[in-house]
Coordinates of C-alpha atoms in Angstrom, one line a residue:
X5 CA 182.7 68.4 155.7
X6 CA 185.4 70.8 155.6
X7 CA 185.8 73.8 153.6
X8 CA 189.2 72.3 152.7
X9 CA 188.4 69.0 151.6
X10 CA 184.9 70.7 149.9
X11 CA 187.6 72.4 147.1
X12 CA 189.9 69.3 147.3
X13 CA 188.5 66.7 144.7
X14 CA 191.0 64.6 143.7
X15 CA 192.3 63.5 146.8
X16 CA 194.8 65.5 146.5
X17 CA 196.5 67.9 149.1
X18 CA 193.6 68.9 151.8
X19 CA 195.0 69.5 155.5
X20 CA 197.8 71.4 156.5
X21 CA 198.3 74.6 153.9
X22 CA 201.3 73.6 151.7
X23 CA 201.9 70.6 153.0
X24 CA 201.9 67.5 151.0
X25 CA 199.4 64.6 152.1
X26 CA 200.7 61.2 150.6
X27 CA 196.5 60.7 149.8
X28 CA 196.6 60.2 146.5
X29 CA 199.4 57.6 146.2
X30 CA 201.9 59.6 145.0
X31 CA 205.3 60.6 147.0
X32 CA 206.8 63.8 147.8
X33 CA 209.7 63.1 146.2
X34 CA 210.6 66.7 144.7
X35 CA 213.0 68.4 146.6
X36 CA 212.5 72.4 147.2
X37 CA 215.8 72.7 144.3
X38 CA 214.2 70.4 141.8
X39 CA 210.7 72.2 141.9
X40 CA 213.3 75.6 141.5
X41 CA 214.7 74.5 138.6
X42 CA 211.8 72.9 137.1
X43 CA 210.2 76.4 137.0
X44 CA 213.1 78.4 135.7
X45 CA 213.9 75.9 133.3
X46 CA 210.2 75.1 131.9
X47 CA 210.4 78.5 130.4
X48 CA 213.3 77.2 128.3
X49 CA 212.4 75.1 125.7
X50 CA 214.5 73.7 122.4
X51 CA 212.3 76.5 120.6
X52 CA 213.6 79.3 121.6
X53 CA 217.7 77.5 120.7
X54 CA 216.1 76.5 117.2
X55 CA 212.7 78.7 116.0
X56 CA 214.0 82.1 117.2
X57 CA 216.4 82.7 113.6
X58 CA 213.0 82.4 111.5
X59 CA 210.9 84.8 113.7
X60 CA 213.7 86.9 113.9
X61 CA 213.7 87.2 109.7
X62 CA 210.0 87.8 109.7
X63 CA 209.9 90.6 111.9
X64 CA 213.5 91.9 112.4
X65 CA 214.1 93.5 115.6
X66 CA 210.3 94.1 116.1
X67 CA 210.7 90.4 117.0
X68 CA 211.1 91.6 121.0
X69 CA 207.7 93.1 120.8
X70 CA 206.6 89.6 120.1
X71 CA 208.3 87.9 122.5
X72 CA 207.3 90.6 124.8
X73 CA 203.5 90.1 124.4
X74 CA 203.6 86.5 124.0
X75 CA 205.3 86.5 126.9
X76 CA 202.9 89.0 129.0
X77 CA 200.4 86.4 128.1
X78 CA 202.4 84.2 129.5
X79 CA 203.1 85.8 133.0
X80 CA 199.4 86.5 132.9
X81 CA 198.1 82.5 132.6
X82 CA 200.9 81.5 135.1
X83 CA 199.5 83.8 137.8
X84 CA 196.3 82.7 137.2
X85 CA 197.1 79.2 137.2
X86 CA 199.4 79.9 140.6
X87 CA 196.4 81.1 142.4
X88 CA 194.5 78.0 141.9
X89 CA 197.5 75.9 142.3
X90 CA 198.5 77.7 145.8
X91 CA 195.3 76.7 147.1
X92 CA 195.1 73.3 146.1
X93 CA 198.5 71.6 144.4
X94 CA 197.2 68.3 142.6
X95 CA 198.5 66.3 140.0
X96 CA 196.1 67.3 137.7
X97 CA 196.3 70.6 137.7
X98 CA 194.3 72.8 135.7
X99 CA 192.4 70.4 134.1
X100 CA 191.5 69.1 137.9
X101 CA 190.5 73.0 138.3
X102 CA 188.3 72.9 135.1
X103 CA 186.2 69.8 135.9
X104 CA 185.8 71.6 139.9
X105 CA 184.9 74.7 137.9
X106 CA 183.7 74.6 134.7
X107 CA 182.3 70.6 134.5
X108 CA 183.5 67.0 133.8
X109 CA 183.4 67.8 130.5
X110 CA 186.2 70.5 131.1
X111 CA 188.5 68.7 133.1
X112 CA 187.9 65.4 130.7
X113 CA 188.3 67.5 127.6
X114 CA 191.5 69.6 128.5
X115 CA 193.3 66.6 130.3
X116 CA 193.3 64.4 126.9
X117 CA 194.4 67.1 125.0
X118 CA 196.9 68.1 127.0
X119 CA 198.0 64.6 127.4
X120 CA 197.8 64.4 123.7
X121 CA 200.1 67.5 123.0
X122 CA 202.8 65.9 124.7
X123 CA 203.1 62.4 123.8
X124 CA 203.4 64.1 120.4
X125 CA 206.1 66.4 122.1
X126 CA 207.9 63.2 122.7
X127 CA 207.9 62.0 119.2
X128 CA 209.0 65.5 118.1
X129 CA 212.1 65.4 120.5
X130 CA 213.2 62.2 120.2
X131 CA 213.5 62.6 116.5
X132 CA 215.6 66.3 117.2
X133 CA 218.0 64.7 119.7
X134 CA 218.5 61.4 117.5
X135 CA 219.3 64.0 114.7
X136 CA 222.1 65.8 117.0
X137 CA 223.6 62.7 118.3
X138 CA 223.8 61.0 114.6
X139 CA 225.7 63.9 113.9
X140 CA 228.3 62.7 116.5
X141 CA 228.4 59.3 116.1
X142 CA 226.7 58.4 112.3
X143 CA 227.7 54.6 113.0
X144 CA 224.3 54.1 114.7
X145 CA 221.0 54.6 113.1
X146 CA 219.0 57.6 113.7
X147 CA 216.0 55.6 114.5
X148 CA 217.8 54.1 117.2
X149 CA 219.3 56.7 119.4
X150 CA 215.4 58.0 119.5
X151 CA 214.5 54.5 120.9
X152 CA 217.8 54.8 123.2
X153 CA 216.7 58.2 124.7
X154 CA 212.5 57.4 125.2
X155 CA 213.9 54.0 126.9
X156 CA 216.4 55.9 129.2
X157 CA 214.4 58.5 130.1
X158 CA 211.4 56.1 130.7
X159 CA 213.3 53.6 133.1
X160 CA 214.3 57.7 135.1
X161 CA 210.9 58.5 135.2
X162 CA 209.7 54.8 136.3
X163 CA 212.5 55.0 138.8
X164 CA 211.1 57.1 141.4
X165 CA 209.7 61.1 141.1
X166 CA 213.3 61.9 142.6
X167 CA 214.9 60.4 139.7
X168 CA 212.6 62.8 137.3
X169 CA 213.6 66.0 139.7
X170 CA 217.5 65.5 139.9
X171 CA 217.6 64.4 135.8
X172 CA 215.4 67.6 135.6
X173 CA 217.7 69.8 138.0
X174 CA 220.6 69.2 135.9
X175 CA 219.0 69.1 132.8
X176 CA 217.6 72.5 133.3
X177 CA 221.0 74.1 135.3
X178 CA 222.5 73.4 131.7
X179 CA 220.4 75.3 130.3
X180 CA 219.9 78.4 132.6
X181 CA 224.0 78.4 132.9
X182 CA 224.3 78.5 129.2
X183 CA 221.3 81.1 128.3
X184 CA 222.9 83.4 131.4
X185 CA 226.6 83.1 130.7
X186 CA 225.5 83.7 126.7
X187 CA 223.5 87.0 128.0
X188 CA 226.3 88.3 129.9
X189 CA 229.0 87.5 127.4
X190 CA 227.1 88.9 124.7
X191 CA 225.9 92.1 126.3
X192 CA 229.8 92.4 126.8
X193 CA 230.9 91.7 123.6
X194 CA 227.9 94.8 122.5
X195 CA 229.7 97.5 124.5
X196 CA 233.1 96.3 123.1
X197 CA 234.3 95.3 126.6
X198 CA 235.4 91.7 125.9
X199 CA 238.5 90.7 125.9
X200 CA 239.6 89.3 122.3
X201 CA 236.1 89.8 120.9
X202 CA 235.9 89.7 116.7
X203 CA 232.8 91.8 117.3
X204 CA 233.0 95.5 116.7
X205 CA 230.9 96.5 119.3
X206 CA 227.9 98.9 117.9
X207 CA 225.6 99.1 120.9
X208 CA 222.5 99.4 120.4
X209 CA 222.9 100.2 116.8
X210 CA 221.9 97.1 115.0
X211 CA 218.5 97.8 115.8
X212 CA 217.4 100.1 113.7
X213 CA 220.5 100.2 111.4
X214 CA 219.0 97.3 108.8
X215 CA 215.7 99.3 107.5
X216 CA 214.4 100.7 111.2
X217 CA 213.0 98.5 114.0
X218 CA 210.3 97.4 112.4
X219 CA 211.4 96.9 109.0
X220 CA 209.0 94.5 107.3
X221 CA 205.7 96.9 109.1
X222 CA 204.0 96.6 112.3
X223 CA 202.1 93.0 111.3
X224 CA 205.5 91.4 111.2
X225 CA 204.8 91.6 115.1
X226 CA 201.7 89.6 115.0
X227 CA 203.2 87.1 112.6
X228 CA 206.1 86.8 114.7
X229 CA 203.8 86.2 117.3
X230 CA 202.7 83.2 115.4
X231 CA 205.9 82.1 115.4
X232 CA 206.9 82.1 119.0
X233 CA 203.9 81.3 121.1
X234 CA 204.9 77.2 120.9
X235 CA 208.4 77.8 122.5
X236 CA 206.9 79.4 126.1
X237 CA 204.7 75.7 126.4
X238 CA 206.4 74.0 129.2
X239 CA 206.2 77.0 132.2
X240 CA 202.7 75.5 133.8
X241 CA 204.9 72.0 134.2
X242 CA 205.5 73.2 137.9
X243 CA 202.0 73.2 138.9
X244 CA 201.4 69.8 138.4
X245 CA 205.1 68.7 139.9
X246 CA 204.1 70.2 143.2
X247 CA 201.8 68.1 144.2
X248 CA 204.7 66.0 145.0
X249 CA 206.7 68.3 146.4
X250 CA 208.1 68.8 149.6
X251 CA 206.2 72.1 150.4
X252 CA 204.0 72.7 147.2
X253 CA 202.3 76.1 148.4
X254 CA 205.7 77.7 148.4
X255 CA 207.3 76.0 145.5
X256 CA 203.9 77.5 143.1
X257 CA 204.0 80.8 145.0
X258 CA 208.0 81.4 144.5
X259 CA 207.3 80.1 140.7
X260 CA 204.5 82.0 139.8
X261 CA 206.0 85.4 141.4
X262 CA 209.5 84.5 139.7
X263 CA 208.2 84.0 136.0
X264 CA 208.3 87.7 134.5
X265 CA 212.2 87.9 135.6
X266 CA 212.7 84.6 133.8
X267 CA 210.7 85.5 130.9
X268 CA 212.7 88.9 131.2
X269 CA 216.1 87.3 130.9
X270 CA 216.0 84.0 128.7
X271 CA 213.9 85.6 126.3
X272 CA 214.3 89.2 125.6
X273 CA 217.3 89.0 127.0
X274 CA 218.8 86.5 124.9
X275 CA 216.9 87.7 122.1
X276 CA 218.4 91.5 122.6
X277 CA 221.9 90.2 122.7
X278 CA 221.7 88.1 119.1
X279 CA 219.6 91.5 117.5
X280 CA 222.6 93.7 119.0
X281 CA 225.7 91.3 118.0
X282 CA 224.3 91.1 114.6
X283 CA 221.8 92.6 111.6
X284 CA 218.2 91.2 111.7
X285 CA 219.3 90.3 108.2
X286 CA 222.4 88.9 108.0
X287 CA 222.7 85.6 106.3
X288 CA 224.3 83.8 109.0
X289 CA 221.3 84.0 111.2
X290 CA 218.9 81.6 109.1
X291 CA 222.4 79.6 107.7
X292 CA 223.5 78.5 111.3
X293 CA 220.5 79.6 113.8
X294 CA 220.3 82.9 115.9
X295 CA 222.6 82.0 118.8
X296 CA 225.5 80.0 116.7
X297 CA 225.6 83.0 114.5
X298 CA 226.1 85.5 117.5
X299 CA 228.6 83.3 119.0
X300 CA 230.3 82.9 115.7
X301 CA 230.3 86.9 115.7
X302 CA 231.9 87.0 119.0
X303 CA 234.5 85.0 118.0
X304 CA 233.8 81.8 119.7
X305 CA 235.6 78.8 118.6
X306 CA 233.5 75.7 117.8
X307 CA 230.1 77.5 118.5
X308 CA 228.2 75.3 116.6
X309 CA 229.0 72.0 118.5
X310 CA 228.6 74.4 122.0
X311 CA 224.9 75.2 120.7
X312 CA 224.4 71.3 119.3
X313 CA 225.1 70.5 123.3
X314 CA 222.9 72.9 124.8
X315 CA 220.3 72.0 122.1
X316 CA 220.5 68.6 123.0
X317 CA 220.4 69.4 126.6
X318 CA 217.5 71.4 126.1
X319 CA 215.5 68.4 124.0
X320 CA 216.5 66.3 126.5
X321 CA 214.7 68.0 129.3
X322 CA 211.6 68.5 127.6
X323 CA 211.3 64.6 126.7
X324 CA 212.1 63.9 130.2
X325 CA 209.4 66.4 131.7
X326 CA 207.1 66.0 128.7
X327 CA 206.9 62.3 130.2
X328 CA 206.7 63.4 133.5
X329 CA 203.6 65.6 132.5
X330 CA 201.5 63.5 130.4
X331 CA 202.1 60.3 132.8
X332 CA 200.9 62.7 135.6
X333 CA 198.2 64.0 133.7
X334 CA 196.2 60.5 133.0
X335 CA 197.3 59.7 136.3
X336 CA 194.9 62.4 137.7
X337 CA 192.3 61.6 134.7
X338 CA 192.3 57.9 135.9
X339 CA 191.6 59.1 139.2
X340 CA 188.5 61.1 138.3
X341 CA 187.2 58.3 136.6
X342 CA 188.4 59.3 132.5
X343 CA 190.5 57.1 132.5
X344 CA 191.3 53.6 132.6
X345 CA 191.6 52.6 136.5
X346 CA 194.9 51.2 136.3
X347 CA 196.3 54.9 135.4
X348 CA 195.4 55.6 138.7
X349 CA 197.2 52.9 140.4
X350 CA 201.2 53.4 141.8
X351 CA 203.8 51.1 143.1
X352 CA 205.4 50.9 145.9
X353 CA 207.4 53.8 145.2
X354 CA 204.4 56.1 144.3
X355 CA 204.9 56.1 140.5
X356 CA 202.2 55.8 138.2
X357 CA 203.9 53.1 136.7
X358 CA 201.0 52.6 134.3
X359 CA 200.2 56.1 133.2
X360 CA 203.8 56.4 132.2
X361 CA 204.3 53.1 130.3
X362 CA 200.8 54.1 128.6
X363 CA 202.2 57.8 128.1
X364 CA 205.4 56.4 126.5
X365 CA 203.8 53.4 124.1
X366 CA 201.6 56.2 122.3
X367 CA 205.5 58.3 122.2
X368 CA 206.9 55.5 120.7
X369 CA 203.8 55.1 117.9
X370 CA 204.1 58.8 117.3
X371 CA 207.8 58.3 116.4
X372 CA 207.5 55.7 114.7
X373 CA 204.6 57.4 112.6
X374 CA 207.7 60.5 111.9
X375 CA 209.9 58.0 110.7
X376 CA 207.6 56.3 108.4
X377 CA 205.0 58.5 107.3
X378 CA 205.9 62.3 108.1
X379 CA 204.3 63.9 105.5
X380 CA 201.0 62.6 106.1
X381 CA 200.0 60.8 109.7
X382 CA 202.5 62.6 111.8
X383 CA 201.7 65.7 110.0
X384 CA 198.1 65.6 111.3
X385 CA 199.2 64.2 114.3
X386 CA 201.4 67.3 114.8
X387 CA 199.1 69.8 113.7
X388 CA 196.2 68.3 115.3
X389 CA 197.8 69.7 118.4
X390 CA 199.8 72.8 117.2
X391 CA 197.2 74.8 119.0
X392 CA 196.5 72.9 122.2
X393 CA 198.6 75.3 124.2
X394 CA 196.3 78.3 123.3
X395 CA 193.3 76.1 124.3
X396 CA 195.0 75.4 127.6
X397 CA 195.9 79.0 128.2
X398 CA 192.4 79.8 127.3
X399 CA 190.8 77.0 129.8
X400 CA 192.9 78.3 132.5
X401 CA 191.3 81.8 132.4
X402 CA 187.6 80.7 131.7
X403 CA 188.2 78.6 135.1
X404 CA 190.3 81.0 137.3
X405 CA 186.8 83.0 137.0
X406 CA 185.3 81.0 138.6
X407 CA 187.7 79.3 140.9
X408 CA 188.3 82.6 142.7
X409 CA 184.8 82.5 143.9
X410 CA 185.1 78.7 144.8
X411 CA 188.2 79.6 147.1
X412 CA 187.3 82.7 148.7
X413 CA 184.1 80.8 149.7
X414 CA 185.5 77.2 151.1
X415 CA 189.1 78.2 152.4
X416 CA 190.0 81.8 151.7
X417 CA 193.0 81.5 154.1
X418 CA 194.4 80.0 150.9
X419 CA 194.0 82.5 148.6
X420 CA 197.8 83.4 149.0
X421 CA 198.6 84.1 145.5
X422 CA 195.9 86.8 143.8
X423 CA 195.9 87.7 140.0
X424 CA 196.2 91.4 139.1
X425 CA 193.2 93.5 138.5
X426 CA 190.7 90.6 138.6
X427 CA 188.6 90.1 136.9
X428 CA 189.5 92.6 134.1
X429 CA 193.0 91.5 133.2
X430 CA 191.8 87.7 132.9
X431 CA 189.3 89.1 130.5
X432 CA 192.1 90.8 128.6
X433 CA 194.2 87.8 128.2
X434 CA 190.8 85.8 127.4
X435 CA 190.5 88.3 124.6
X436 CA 194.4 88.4 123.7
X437 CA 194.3 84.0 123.4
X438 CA 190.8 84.2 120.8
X439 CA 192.8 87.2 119.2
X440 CA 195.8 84.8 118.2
X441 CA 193.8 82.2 117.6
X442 CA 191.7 84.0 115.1
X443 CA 195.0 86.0 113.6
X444 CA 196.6 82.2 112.8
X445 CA 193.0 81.2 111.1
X446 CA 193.2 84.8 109.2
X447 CA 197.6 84.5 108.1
X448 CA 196.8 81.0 106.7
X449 CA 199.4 78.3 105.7
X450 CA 200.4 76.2 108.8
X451 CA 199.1 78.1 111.4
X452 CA 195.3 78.1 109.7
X453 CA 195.6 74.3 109.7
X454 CA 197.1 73.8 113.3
X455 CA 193.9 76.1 114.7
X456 CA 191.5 73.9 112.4
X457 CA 192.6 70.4 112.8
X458 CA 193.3 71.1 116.6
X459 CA 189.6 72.2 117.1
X460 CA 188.4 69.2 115.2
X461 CA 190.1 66.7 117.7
X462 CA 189.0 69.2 120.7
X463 CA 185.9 68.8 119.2
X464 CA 185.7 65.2 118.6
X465 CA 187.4 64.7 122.7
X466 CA 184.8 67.3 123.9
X467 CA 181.4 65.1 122.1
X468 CA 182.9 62.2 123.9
X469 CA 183.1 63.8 127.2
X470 CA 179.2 65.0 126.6
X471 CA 178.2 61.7 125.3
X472 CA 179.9 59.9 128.6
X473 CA 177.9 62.0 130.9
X474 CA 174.7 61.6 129.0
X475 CA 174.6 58.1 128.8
X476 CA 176.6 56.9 131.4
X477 CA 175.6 59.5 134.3
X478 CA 176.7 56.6 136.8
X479 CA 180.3 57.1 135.7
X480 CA 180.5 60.2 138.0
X481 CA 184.1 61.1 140.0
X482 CA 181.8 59.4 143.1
X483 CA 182.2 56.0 142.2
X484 CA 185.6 56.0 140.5
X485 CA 187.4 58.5 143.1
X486 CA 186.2 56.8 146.1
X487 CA 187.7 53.3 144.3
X488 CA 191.0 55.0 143.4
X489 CA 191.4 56.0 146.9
X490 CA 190.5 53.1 148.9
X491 CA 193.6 52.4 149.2
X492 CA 195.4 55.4 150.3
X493 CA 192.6 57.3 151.6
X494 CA 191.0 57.6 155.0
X495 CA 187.3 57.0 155.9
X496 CA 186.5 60.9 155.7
X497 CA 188.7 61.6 152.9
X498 CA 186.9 59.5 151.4
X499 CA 183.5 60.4 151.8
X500 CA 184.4 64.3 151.1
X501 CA 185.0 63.4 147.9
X502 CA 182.4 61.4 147.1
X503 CA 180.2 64.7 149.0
X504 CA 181.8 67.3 146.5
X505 CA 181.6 65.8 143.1
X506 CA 178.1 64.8 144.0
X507 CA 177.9 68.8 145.0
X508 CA 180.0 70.3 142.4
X509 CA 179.0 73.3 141.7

């Protein structure tokens, strides 16, 4: 046995570095562009266009420290989870990683969540874009234009992979267009350098000219933290679309090494432009949202129904890749035996055809659930997994410390993406993830609930994945893998994998 197909578990991409295998079932069917723009626009989710007005009147320019440390964290997790992904792109990912690493109960644990979070996602987004276009045309039903966008962005994703990558390519070159041409526009507009501008042009000024740069104290930045956290979920989407990409060692490497410049510009960038154009406190802010107030400031004519576009845009993508994600993700759990077999099945076109009609079912209860009872199922439902990114940030660096062993031992030749300082800065954003986590227990109100009803269900998923391998140690990744790839796996595939998760460490 190999020292290559010793780390690669899930029939996934052993041979050639950074070349796709077709092992598992699934197609490379992402172009080099579409992982691109996956990864720049994963960064960019509806919460930045929509959340950013209330973080920005909790902690008033002191908000970019927020955003600057969340997204530090960020950058941090992502190289982490590049390193692993480099050596071995699969469709599952980290939680693929965590059962290799850490135990099936890992991998089983985090992959239900995860898949969890995101059919909610859908459910959440479906009901912000039906809002947007009711707006437009009120003759149809809000309930309906949700069940018109899950239904067309099902049939993409059931299409083909390609169809998913070229919805996703444009989907997210609206949005990096729009965030970039509002950055450079804005910046203009703040030296008083654009032509026909309403805005006076004050610099810099508006940062400390409404009560200081941190006018509500130093904790605003925590709580603002708090606030802002939820709207970077989304960036570690790329890991588990290479898999079925055309060269998935380079897409992860050129995405992991690009994410602080993207974090840098759609972010604090943006961010810096609506603190500059405007007072932290002006009314307009909260009234219309962060970006249609700057807009307005500049003197840009229907800014509102501009922002309602790029808003939609923006929900649009992250229904269509919050499919993607959680079809892929019981796709690999079906693989490894934690989930029904037929998730693990594709067509004739390598989709999962199952995983996503299962995905997309529990998206449709979920919005169904908002629709009739949002103050009390879909409540929990949503707050159940509030804090399911943090847990998936935190599995991520519990399992890069120990992956990094794992990989310089079986195929070091692989190890082409390194984090910094290892291991003291994963310890430091180990430390910075339990920190949040125990500041949102400590500020109360949603965020104390989120933390405590997501760590029930992680708690109930996690007893399940103990009581599976206590009573039913036969259901082991040897018997379901080898089943899930008789099909599409050779003789001595096959039996590696059987060897390493009879060996897993």
């Amino acid at each position: 046995m190999t020292s290559q197909q010793t780390l690669t578990k899930e029939g996934g991409q052993a041979g050639t570095p950074g070349k796709p295998q077709p092992s598992d079932g699934l197609q490379a069917g992402l172009k080099n562009r579409h992982l691109s723009m996956i990864a720049i626009g994963g960064v960019i989710g509806a919460g930045l266009f929509v959340g950013s007005s209330s973080g920005i009147a909790a902690a008033g320019p002191a908000i970019l420290l927020s955003y600057a440390l969340v997204g530090a964290l960020v950058v941090f997790v992502m190289r982490m989870l590049g390193e692993m992904a480099a050596a071995n792109p699969t469709s599952g990912s980290f939680s693929a990683y965590a059962d290799r690493a850490l135990g099936r109960w890992a991998g089983f644990s985090i992959g239900w969540l995860y898949w969890f979070f995101w059919v909610v996602v859908l459910a959440v987004e479906a009901t912000a874009g039906a809002k947007i276009l009711e707006s437009w045309m009120p003759g149809v039903p809000q309930w309906a234009w949700a069940l018109i966008v899950m239904v067309v962005l099902t049939a993409t994703n059931l299409a083909s992979v390609s169809s998913y990558g070229e919805f996703e390519f444009w989907f997210a070159g609206i949005k990096v267009v729009a965030i970039g041409a509002f950055v450079v526009i804005g910046l203009l507009a703040v030296f008083g350098v654009l032509p026909g501008s309403d805005n006076p042009g004050a610099g810099f000024a508006h940062l400390t000219d409404a009560g200081g740069f941190m006018p509500n104290g130093a904790g605003a930045i925590l709580t603002g933290v708090l606030m802002v956290v939820f709207s970077f979920m989304g960036s570690e989407i790329v890991t588990l679309a290479a898999g079925e990409s055309e060269d998935p060692q380079r897409a992860v490497t050129k995405a992991t090494n690009s994410v602080i410049w993207r974090i840098g510009v759609f972010y604090l960038g943006s961010i810096l432009v609506v603190l500059t154009l405007l007072p932290w406190n002006d009314k307009s802010i909260i009234d219309k949202g962060s970006y249609v107030a700057a807009l307005d400031s500049i003197g840009i004519a229907h800014a509102g129904q501009i922002m309602n576009v790029i808003v939609l845009t923006a929900v649009l993508s992250c229904l269509n890749s919050g499919l993607y994600t959680a079809s892929r993700m019981a796709f690999s759990l079906g693989r490894r035996g934690d989930a029904p077999k037929a998730f693990a099945r594709t067509n004739s076109r390598g989709v999962p055809q199952v995983a996503i009609l299962g995905s997309v079912v529990f998206g449709f209860l979920a919005v169904f659930f908002n629709y009739k009872w949002p103050d009390t199922v879909f409540a929990f439902l949503l707050n159940s997994s509030g804090a399911v990114a943090l847990f998936v940030w935190l599995v991520i660096c519990v399992t890069q410390l120990r992956m990094r062993g794992i990989i310089q031992r079986e195929m070091p030749d692989r190890l082409v993406v390194r984090m910094w300082l290892f291991p003291y800065l994963t310890w430091l954003t180990i430390a910075m993830i339990l920190f949040v986590l125990g500041y949102m227990v400590y500020d109360g109100g949603d965020a104390r609930d989120q933390v405590l009803l997501s760590l029930l269900v992680a708690a109930v998923v996690i007893g399940i994945a103990v009581a599976r391998q206590m009573f039913k140690p036969s259901v082991s990744a040897v018997t379901a893998e080898s089943a899930a790839s008789a099909d599409d796996v050779d003789a001595d595939d096959d039996q590696s994998g059987v060897k390493d998760a009879v060996t897993r460490s």
